[in-house]
mmCIF file of C-alpha atoms and ligand atoms in Angstrom:
data_model
loop_
_atom_site.group_PDB
_atom_site.id
_atom_site.type_symbol
_atom_site.label_atom_id
_atom_site.label_comp_id
_atom_site.label_asym_id
_atom_site.label_seq_id
_atom_site.Cartn_x
_atom_site.Cartn_y
_atom_site.Cartn_z
ATOM 1 C CA MET P 159 165.398 196.443 -63.291
ATOM 2 C CA LYS P 160 164.870 194.455 -66.008
ATOM 3 C CA ILE P 161 162.289 191.602 -65.885
ATOM 4 C CA ALA P 162 160.855 189.054 -67.929
ATOM 5 C CA VAL P 163 157.546 187.778 -67.655
ATOM 6 C CA PHE P 164 156.858 184.012 -68.200
ATOM 7 C CA VAL P 165 153.327 183.134 -69.733
ATOM 8 C CA SER P 166 150.584 180.647 -71.176
ATOM 9 C CA GLY P 167 146.768 181.865 -71.031
ATOM 10 C CA SER P 168 145.265 184.641 -70.934
ATOM 11 C CA GLY P 169 147.479 187.574 -69.661
ATOM 12 C CA THR P 170 146.036 189.622 -67.520
ATOM 13 C CA ASN P 171 147.897 189.628 -64.740
ATOM 14 C CA LEU P 172 150.961 190.694 -67.819
ATOM 15 C CA GLN P 173 148.510 193.427 -68.767
ATOM 16 C CA VAL P 174 148.356 194.530 -64.702
ATOM 17 C CA LEU P 175 152.364 194.804 -65.130
ATOM 18 C CA ILE P 176 152.646 196.085 -68.643
ATOM 19 C CA ASP P 177 150.370 199.508 -67.432
ATOM 20 C CA GLN P 178 151.558 200.037 -63.555
ATOM 21 C CA LEU P 179 155.125 199.049 -63.893
ATOM 22 C CA HIS P 180 156.526 199.101 -67.625
ATOM 23 C CA ARG P 181 154.235 201.769 -68.912
ATOM 24 C CA ASP P 182 155.328 204.134 -65.467
ATOM 25 C CA ASN P 183 158.671 205.750 -66.547
ATOM 26 C CA THR P 184 158.938 206.087 -62.632
ATOM 27 C CA SER P 185 158.874 202.906 -62.053
ATOM 28 C CA GLY P 186 162.047 201.729 -62.947
ATOM 29 C CA ILE P 187 160.992 198.049 -64.283
ATOM 30 C CA GLU P 188 161.135 197.121 -67.551
ATOM 31 C CA ILE P 189 159.762 193.852 -69.488
ATOM 32 C CA SER P 190 162.243 193.103 -71.104
ATOM 33 C CA VAL P 191 160.490 190.064 -72.553
ATOM 34 C CA VAL P 192 157.603 187.948 -72.701
ATOM 35 C CA ILE P 193 158.031 184.483 -73.134
ATOM 36 C CA SER P 194 155.212 181.651 -73.522
ATOM 37 C CA ASP P 195 155.127 178.014 -74.347
ATOM 38 C CA ARG P 196 151.869 178.368 -76.479
ATOM 39 C CA LYS P 197 152.048 180.331 -79.390
ATOM 40 C CA LYS P 198 148.152 180.638 -79.030
ATOM 41 C CA ALA P 199 148.721 182.733 -75.530
ATOM 42 C CA TYR P 200 146.196 185.879 -75.664
ATOM 43 C CA ALA P 201 148.938 187.064 -73.293
ATOM 44 C CA LEU P 202 151.897 187.155 -76.457
ATOM 45 C CA THR P 203 149.151 189.568 -78.412
ATOM 46 C CA ARG P 204 149.150 191.838 -75.276
ATOM 47 C CA ALA P 205 152.504 191.767 -75.064
ATOM 48 C CA LYS P 206 152.978 192.589 -78.909
ATOM 49 C CA GLU P 207 151.169 196.154 -78.513
ATOM 50 C CA ALA P 208 153.204 197.082 -75.852
ATOM 51 C CA GLY P 209 155.941 196.651 -77.772
ATOM 52 C CA ILE P 210 157.529 194.146 -76.052
ATOM 53 C CA PRO P 211 160.264 191.321 -77.431
ATOM 54 C CA ILE P 212 158.011 188.004 -77.631
ATOM 55 C CA TYR P 213 159.573 184.024 -77.608
ATOM 56 C CA VAL P 214 157.389 181.181 -78.081
ATOM 57 C CA VAL P 215 159.603 178.412 -76.686
ATOM 58 C CA ARG P 216 157.438 175.233 -77.186
ATOM 59 C CA VAL P 217 158.788 171.469 -75.023
ATOM 60 C CA GLY P 218 157.869 169.538 -77.559
ATOM 61 C CA ASP P 219 160.727 171.371 -79.588
ATOM 62 C CA PHE P 220 163.045 170.326 -77.741
ATOM 63 C CA PRO P 221 164.813 166.605 -77.156
ATOM 64 C CA ASP P 222 164.317 167.068 -73.355
ATOM 65 C CA ARG P 223 163.213 169.238 -70.043
ATOM 66 C CA ASN P 224 166.912 170.209 -69.924
ATOM 67 C CA ALA P 225 167.623 171.500 -73.474
ATOM 68 C CA PHE P 226 163.980 173.206 -73.136
ATOM 69 C CA ASP P 227 164.857 175.397 -69.869
ATOM 70 C CA ALA P 228 168.840 176.025 -71.612
ATOM 71 C CA ALA P 229 167.083 177.676 -74.689
ATOM 72 C CA ILE P 230 165.238 179.849 -72.316
ATOM 73 C CA SER P 231 168.027 180.598 -70.285
ATOM 74 C CA ARG P 232 169.797 181.941 -73.119
ATOM 75 C CA ILE P 233 166.825 184.270 -74.057
ATOM 76 C CA ILE P 234 166.737 185.513 -70.097
ATOM 77 C CA ASP P 235 170.697 186.059 -70.710
ATOM 78 C CA GLU P 236 170.791 188.021 -73.946
ATOM 79 C CA HIS P 237 168.023 190.392 -72.219
ATOM 80 C CA GLU P 238 170.177 190.770 -68.938
ATOM 81 C CA VAL P 239 166.970 189.548 -66.821
ATOM 82 C CA GLU P 240 167.297 190.708 -63.868
ATOM 83 C CA LEU P 241 163.746 189.201 -62.023
ATOM 84 C CA ILE P 242 161.850 186.177 -63.597
ATOM 85 C CA VAL P 243 157.937 186.591 -63.074
ATOM 86 C CA VAL P 244 155.942 183.503 -63.878
ATOM 87 C CA ALA P 245 152.211 185.293 -64.554
ATOM 88 C CA GLY P 246 150.527 181.919 -65.504
ATOM 89 C CA PHE P 247 153.436 179.829 -67.124
ATOM 90 C CA MET P 248 152.261 176.121 -66.470
ATOM 91 C CA LYS P 249 155.258 174.297 -66.908
ATOM 92 C CA LEU P 250 157.544 173.488 -64.084
ATOM 93 C CA PHE P 251 161.344 174.725 -64.385
ATOM 94 C CA GLN P 252 164.598 172.135 -63.796
ATOM 95 C CA PRO P 253 166.167 171.800 -60.620
ATOM 96 C CA VAL P 254 169.286 173.731 -62.807
ATOM 97 C CA PHE P 255 167.419 176.254 -63.981
ATOM 98 C CA VAL P 256 165.922 177.371 -60.583
ATOM 99 C CA GLN P 257 169.562 176.822 -59.106
ATOM 100 C CA LYS P 258 171.260 178.768 -61.627
ATOM 101 C CA TYR P 259 168.459 181.678 -61.406
ATOM 102 C CA ARG P 260 167.947 180.809 -57.417
ATOM 103 C CA ASN P 261 166.187 183.362 -55.468
ATOM 104 C CA ARG P 262 165.270 185.674 -59.067
ATOM 105 C CA ILE P 263 162.398 183.918 -60.199
ATOM 106 C CA ILE P 264 158.586 184.523 -58.140
ATOM 107 C CA ASN P 265 155.428 183.177 -58.866
ATOM 108 C CA ILE P 266 151.664 183.914 -58.311
ATOM 109 C CA HIS P 267 149.202 181.061 -57.399
ATOM 110 C CA PRO P 268 145.121 181.034 -57.089
ATOM 111 C CA SER P 269 144.973 179.728 -53.363
ATOM 112 C CA LEU P 270 146.817 180.417 -50.240
ATOM 113 C CA LEU P 271 149.768 177.644 -50.204
ATOM 114 C CA PRO P 272 150.649 175.507 -48.984
ATOM 115 C CA ALA P 273 146.883 174.629 -49.801
ATOM 116 C CA PHE P 274 145.704 173.057 -53.356
ATOM 117 C CA PRO P 275 149.043 173.637 -55.056
ATOM 118 C CA GLY P 276 149.817 171.930 -58.548
ATOM 119 C CA ALA P 277 147.546 172.701 -61.603
ATOM 120 C CA HIS P 278 143.600 172.852 -60.854
ATOM 121 C CA PRO P 279 143.937 174.838 -57.477
ATOM 122 C CA VAL P 280 140.389 176.300 -57.851
ATOM 123 C CA PRO P 281 138.934 173.612 -58.838
ATOM 124 C CA ASP P 282 140.721 171.667 -56.173
ATOM 125 C CA THR P 283 139.468 174.819 -53.565
ATOM 126 C CA LEU P 284 135.742 174.619 -54.548
ATOM 127 C CA ALA P 285 135.986 170.708 -54.048
ATOM 128 C CA TYR P 286 137.043 170.774 -50.400
ATOM 129 C CA GLY P 287 134.600 173.212 -48.900
ATOM 130 C CA VAL P 288 136.972 175.567 -47.541
ATOM 131 C CA LYS P 289 135.457 178.877 -46.656
ATOM 132 C CA VAL P 290 138.977 180.964 -47.500
ATOM 133 C CA SER P 291 141.201 181.063 -50.126
ATOM 134 C CA GLY P 292 143.381 183.713 -51.553
ATOM 135 C CA VAL P 293 146.210 184.404 -53.653
ATOM 136 C CA SER P 294 150.142 183.665 -53.101
ATOM 137 C CA VAL P 295 153.325 185.235 -54.256
ATOM 138 C CA PHE P 296 156.138 183.100 -53.769
ATOM 139 C CA PHE P 297 159.711 182.045 -54.738
ATOM 140 C CA VAL P 298 160.072 179.482 -56.944
ATOM 141 C CA ASP P 299 162.454 176.359 -55.678
ATOM 142 C CA GLU P 300 162.721 172.855 -57.253
ATOM 143 C CA GLY P 301 158.920 172.363 -55.490
ATOM 144 C CA VAL P 302 155.706 172.177 -56.965
ATOM 145 C CA ASP P 303 154.781 176.011 -55.786
ATOM 146 C CA ALA P 304 156.593 175.228 -52.510
ATOM 147 C CA GLY P 305 159.122 177.933 -52.192
ATOM 148 C CA ALA P 306 159.300 180.251 -49.394
ATOM 149 C CA ILE P 307 156.024 183.045 -49.479
ATOM 150 C CA ILE P 308 156.310 186.450 -49.977
ATOM 151 C CA ALA P 309 153.163 187.767 -49.188
ATOM 152 C CA GLN P 310 149.310 186.382 -49.614
ATOM 153 C CA VAL P 311 145.956 187.431 -49.446
ATOM 154 C CA PRO P 312 142.633 185.944 -48.606
ATOM 155 C CA VAL P 313 139.665 185.489 -50.524
ATOM 156 C CA THR P 314 136.147 184.442 -48.915
ATOM 157 C CA VAL P 315 134.926 181.860 -50.738
ATOM 158 C CA SER P 316 130.580 181.982 -50.777
ATOM 159 C CA ASP P 317 128.548 179.403 -50.728
ATOM 160 C CA ASP P 318 127.373 179.718 -54.665
ATOM 161 C CA ASP P 319 131.026 180.331 -56.133
ATOM 162 C CA ASP P 320 131.933 178.454 -58.729
ATOM 163 C CA GLU P 321 135.012 178.439 -60.848
ATOM 164 C CA GLU P 322 134.250 181.636 -62.664
ATOM 165 C CA SER P 323 133.014 184.038 -59.934
ATOM 166 C CA LEU P 324 135.970 182.823 -57.265
ATOM 167 C CA LEU P 325 138.453 183.104 -59.683
ATOM 168 C CA ALA P 326 137.019 185.922 -60.783
ATOM 169 C CA ARG P 327 137.584 188.014 -57.225
ATOM 170 C CA ILE P 328 140.577 186.240 -57.297
ATOM 171 C CA HIS P 329 141.979 187.911 -60.056
ATOM 172 C CA VAL P 330 141.076 191.449 -58.468
ATOM 173 C CA GLU P 331 143.860 190.404 -55.556
ATOM 174 C CA GLU P 332 146.500 189.174 -57.906
ATOM 175 C CA HIS P 333 145.881 192.103 -60.018
ATOM 176 C CA ARG P 334 146.585 194.354 -56.830
ATOM 177 C CA LEU P 335 149.445 192.222 -55.548
ATOM 178 C CA TYR P 336 152.091 191.367 -58.189
ATOM 179 C CA PRO P 337 153.082 194.678 -59.300
ATOM 180 C CA GLN P 338 153.398 195.451 -55.563
ATOM 181 C CA VAL P 339 155.812 192.516 -55.137
ATOM 182 C CA ILE P 340 157.687 193.403 -58.063
ATOM 183 C CA ARG P 341 158.031 197.102 -56.619
ATOM 184 C CA TRP P 342 159.298 195.881 -53.494
ATOM 185 C CA TYR P 343 162.063 193.767 -55.136
ATOM 186 C CA ALA P 344 163.688 196.198 -56.966
ATOM 187 C CA ALA P 345 163.695 197.983 -54.433
ATOM 188 C CA GLY P 346 165.860 195.393 -52.218
ATOM 189 C CA ARG P 347 163.220 195.319 -49.776
ATOM 190 C CA LEU P 348 162.668 191.423 -49.694
ATOM 191 C CA GLN P 349 164.643 189.827 -47.517
ATOM 192 C CA ILE P 350 164.906 185.604 -47.397
ATOM 193 C CA VAL P 351 165.779 184.406 -44.074
ATOM 194 C CA GLY P 352 165.545 180.557 -44.480
ATOM 195 C CA ARG P 353 161.872 180.303 -45.626
ATOM 196 C CA LYS P 354 160.420 182.590 -44.505
ATOM 197 C CA VAL P 355 160.550 186.604 -46.463
ATOM 198 C CA ILE P 356 161.065 189.557 -44.752
ATOM 199 C CA VAL P 357 159.496 192.893 -46.462
ATOM 200 C CA LYS P 358 162.024 195.827 -45.154
ATOM 201 C CA GLU P 359 160.622 199.199 -44.446
ATOM 202 C CA ALA P 360 160.715 201.189 -46.826
HETATM 203 C C1 LIG L 617 146.683 183.515 -62.613
HETATM 204 O O1 LIG L 617 145.117 183.329 -61.956
HETATM 205 C C2 LIG L 617 147.758 182.710 -61.908
HETATM 206 O O2 LIG L 617 147.432 182.500 -60.562
HETATM 207 C C3 LIG L 617 147.358 181.251 -61.961
HETATM 208 O O3 LIG L 617 147.616 181.193 -63.202
HETATM 209 C C4 LIG L 617 146.278 182.125 -63.784
HETATM 210 C C5 LIG L 617 147.187 183.394 -65.157
HETATM 211 O O4 LIG L 617 146.394 184.555 -65.367
HETATM 212 N N1 LIG L 617 148.625 180.770 -62.112
HETATM 213 C C6 LIG L 617 149.056 179.070 -61.209
HETATM 214 O O5 LIG L 617 147.813 178.487 -61.468
HETATM 215 C C7 LIG L 617 150.135 178.705 -61.046
HETATM 216 N N2 LIG L 617 150.664 177.387 -60.570
HETATM 217 P P1 LIG L 617 146.636 185.144 -66.576
HETATM 218 O O6 LIG L 617 146.971 184.444 -67.602
HETATM 219 O O7 LIG L 617 145.311 185.740 -66.943
HETATM 220 O O8 LIG L 617 147.158 186.107 -65.904
#
């Protein structure tokens, strides 16, 4: 299965997908392309080192967001991508794009959705004072971090946590969960029933 990974930053999730899926010849999963909206994203270095084609597509280079999405869509289609994997890409797709790839876009978010959606989930988590945070992987729909949830893992928040310490523990869980969910998808094990995603037995 050919996947595209969308990034904006460091790309620790991308690295795990490279190591555990792309480089494993038995996985049946190939990262065909990595797309970033930021030229300086370290994730691009990781992709280059793995020999994966990269594209930088910047919102400011296009007249509007639909034109930006259309450029991305051309890349996706040229590379015959079957699943779009969002891993720290900090732009929202427009409805036309989401409709075209419905149930073929997944994202990962460092909170237990629907708690703390948006751009600052970890500071928001700490400011609210919840005792449990975590990781959510979900299908992208037209909302912000609002699509059907595929899998979640809790992470306990400690009294002395700061952003860095909490995010470090969340990352450990993200790095376990994301490759797993992509394997489930590739194996045809995800069944979507309304808002519910059922993981079928292997
Ligand atoms: C991850 O923690 C991911 O959950 C988060 O960005 C980080 C990217 O890290 N995504 C969101 O907050 C999406 N709303 P990485 O670049 O090291 O993989």
